[in-house]
């Protein structure tokens, strides 16, 4: 009887470890927030490239251009979900879970890190 309980206990531990490996680590929600209005400007093009890179990542979240009504609406929804309503913003901004990064270069560096980790 004790032997059967040990075998069952070991089996449950192995099952739990297998499930953890299958599901991997939980991915933090990403929110890339920017406000760009000039499609021919370098910053706009960089923002669009970063938004596309985020869309390719295996993470929940999205990109929000606050110059567009749908970007404002989407980001307001994100703020409400995360209790961030009314906080001042410095743009561009990348939220990653509870952390945030400001500036195109730092955001691009973090997205590259995530891309390399996810591939």
Short mmCIF file of C-alpha atoms in Angstrom, two decimals:
data_model
loop_
_atom_site.label_atom_id
_atom_site.label_comp_id
_atom_site.label_asym_id
_atom_site.label_seq_id
_atom_site.Cartn_x
_atom_site.Cartn_y
_atom_site.Cartn_z
CA UNK A 1 0.00 0.00 0.00
CA UNK A 2 2.81 2.45 0.88
CA UNK A 3 4.57 1.49 -2.34
CA UNK A 4 1.42 2.28 -4.36
CA UNK A 5 1.14 5.68 -2.65
CA UNK A 6 4.77 6.47 -3.46
CA UNK A 7 4.29 5.50 -7.10
CA UNK A 8 1.17 7.65 -7.28
CA UNK A 9 2.99 10.59 -5.65
CA UNK A 10 5.94 10.31 -8.06
CA UNK A 11 3.53 10.05 -11.01
CA UNK A 12 1.72 13.21 -9.92
CA UNK A 13 5.00 15.10 -9.57
CA UNK A 14 6.11 14.00 -13.04
CA UNK A 15 2.73 14.98 -14.48
CA UNK A 16 2.97 18.44 -12.91
CA UNK A 17 6.51 18.94 -14.25
CA UNK A 18 5.42 17.83 -17.71
CA UNK A 19 2.53 20.30 -17.73
CA UNK A 20 4.84 23.11 -16.64
CA UNK A 21 7.22 22.32 -19.51
CA UNK A 22 4.42 22.11 -22.06
CA UNK A 23 2.93 25.45 -21.13
CA UNK A 24 6.24 27.22 -20.55
CA UNK A 25 6.39 30.45 -18.66
CA UNK A 26 3.46 32.81 -18.71
CA UNK A 27 3.95 35.63 -21.17
CA UNK A 28 3.52 39.15 -19.85
CA UNK A 29 1.07 41.37 -21.71
CA UNK A 30 2.87 43.91 -23.88
CA UNK A 31 1.58 47.35 -24.77
CA UNK A 32 3.57 49.55 -27.12
CA UNK A 33 2.23 53.11 -26.88
CA UNK A 34 3.27 55.90 -29.23
CA UNK A 35 1.88 58.97 -30.95
CA UNK A 36 3.07 59.46 -34.49
CA UNK A 37 1.23 61.42 -37.19
CA UNK A 38 3.74 61.73 -40.04
CA UNK A 39 3.94 58.51 -42.12
CA UNK A 40 6.99 59.75 -44.02
CA UNK A 41 8.93 60.60 -40.81
CA UNK A 42 11.62 58.32 -39.41
CA UNK A 43 10.00 58.02 -35.96
CA UNK A 44 6.68 56.96 -37.48
CA UNK A 45 8.37 54.28 -39.56
CA UNK A 46 10.32 53.04 -36.53
CA UNK A 47 7.12 52.91 -34.49
CA UNK A 48 5.38 50.90 -37.21
CA UNK A 49 8.32 48.44 -37.37
CA UNK A 50 8.24 47.99 -33.58
CA UNK A 51 4.45 47.50 -33.65
CA UNK A 52 4.86 44.82 -36.33
CA UNK A 53 7.61 43.09 -34.32
CA UNK A 54 5.38 43.03 -31.23
CA UNK A 55 2.53 41.55 -33.26
CA UNK A 56 4.88 38.71 -34.30
CA UNK A 57 5.78 37.86 -30.70
CA UNK A 58 4.03 35.10 -28.78
CA UNK A 59 2.71 37.53 -26.15
CA UNK A 60 -0.70 38.96 -25.39
CA UNK A 61 -1.10 42.69 -25.94
CA UNK A 62 -0.79 45.13 -28.77
CA UNK A 63 0.36 48.47 -30.10
CA UNK A 64 -1.50 51.72 -29.68
CA UNK A 65 -0.88 54.85 -31.77
CA UNK A 66 -2.51 57.60 -29.71
CA UNK A 67 -2.82 59.75 -32.83
CA UNK A 68 -5.62 57.42 -33.98
CA UNK A 69 -9.04 57.01 -32.31
CA UNK A 70 -8.76 53.20 -32.24
CA UNK A 71 -5.32 53.49 -30.62
CA UNK A 72 -6.70 55.73 -27.90
CA UNK A 73 -9.65 53.40 -27.30
CA UNK A 74 -7.46 50.29 -27.18
CA UNK A 75 -4.97 51.89 -24.81
CA UNK A 76 -7.74 53.17 -22.53
CA UNK A 77 -8.98 49.59 -22.28
CA UNK A 78 -5.44 48.41 -21.46
CA UNK A 79 -5.13 51.11 -18.79
CA UNK A 80 -8.41 50.08 -17.18
CA UNK A 81 -7.42 46.38 -17.10
CA UNK A 82 -4.13 47.23 -15.41
CA UNK A 83 -5.19 50.08 -13.13
CA UNK A 84 -3.15 52.66 -15.03
CA UNK A 85 -5.87 55.19 -15.82
CA UNK A 86 -4.86 58.80 -15.31
CA UNK A 87 -1.12 58.17 -15.11
CA UNK A 88 1.10 60.58 -17.06
CA UNK A 89 2.79 59.19 -20.16
CA UNK A 90 6.18 59.69 -21.74
CA UNK A 91 6.11 58.35 -25.28
CA UNK A 92 7.08 56.05 -26.85
CA UNK A 93 6.45 53.57 -24.07
CA UNK A 94 6.48 49.78 -23.77
CA UNK A 95 4.61 48.14 -20.91
CA UNK A 96 5.68 44.59 -20.16
CA UNK A 97 3.62 43.31 -17.29
CA UNK A 98 4.35 45.65 -14.38
CA UNK A 99 7.52 47.04 -15.96
CA UNK A 100 7.86 49.80 -18.53
CA UNK A 101 10.51 51.03 -20.94
CA UNK A 102 10.69 54.50 -22.50
CA UNK A 103 12.37 55.45 -25.79
CA UNK A 104 12.63 53.90 -29.23
CA UNK A 105 16.14 52.48 -28.76
CA UNK A 106 15.44 50.83 -25.41
CA UNK A 107 12.13 49.44 -26.70
CA UNK A 108 13.78 48.04 -29.83
CA UNK A 109 16.45 46.40 -27.69
CA UNK A 110 13.84 44.74 -25.47
CA UNK A 111 11.81 43.53 -28.45
CA UNK A 112 14.98 42.01 -29.92
CA UNK A 113 15.61 40.22 -26.61
CA UNK A 114 12.06 38.85 -26.61
CA UNK A 115 12.31 37.82 -30.26
CA UNK A 116 15.55 35.93 -29.63
CA UNK A 117 14.13 34.26 -26.51
CA UNK A 118 10.91 33.23 -28.27
CA UNK A 119 12.65 31.78 -31.33
#
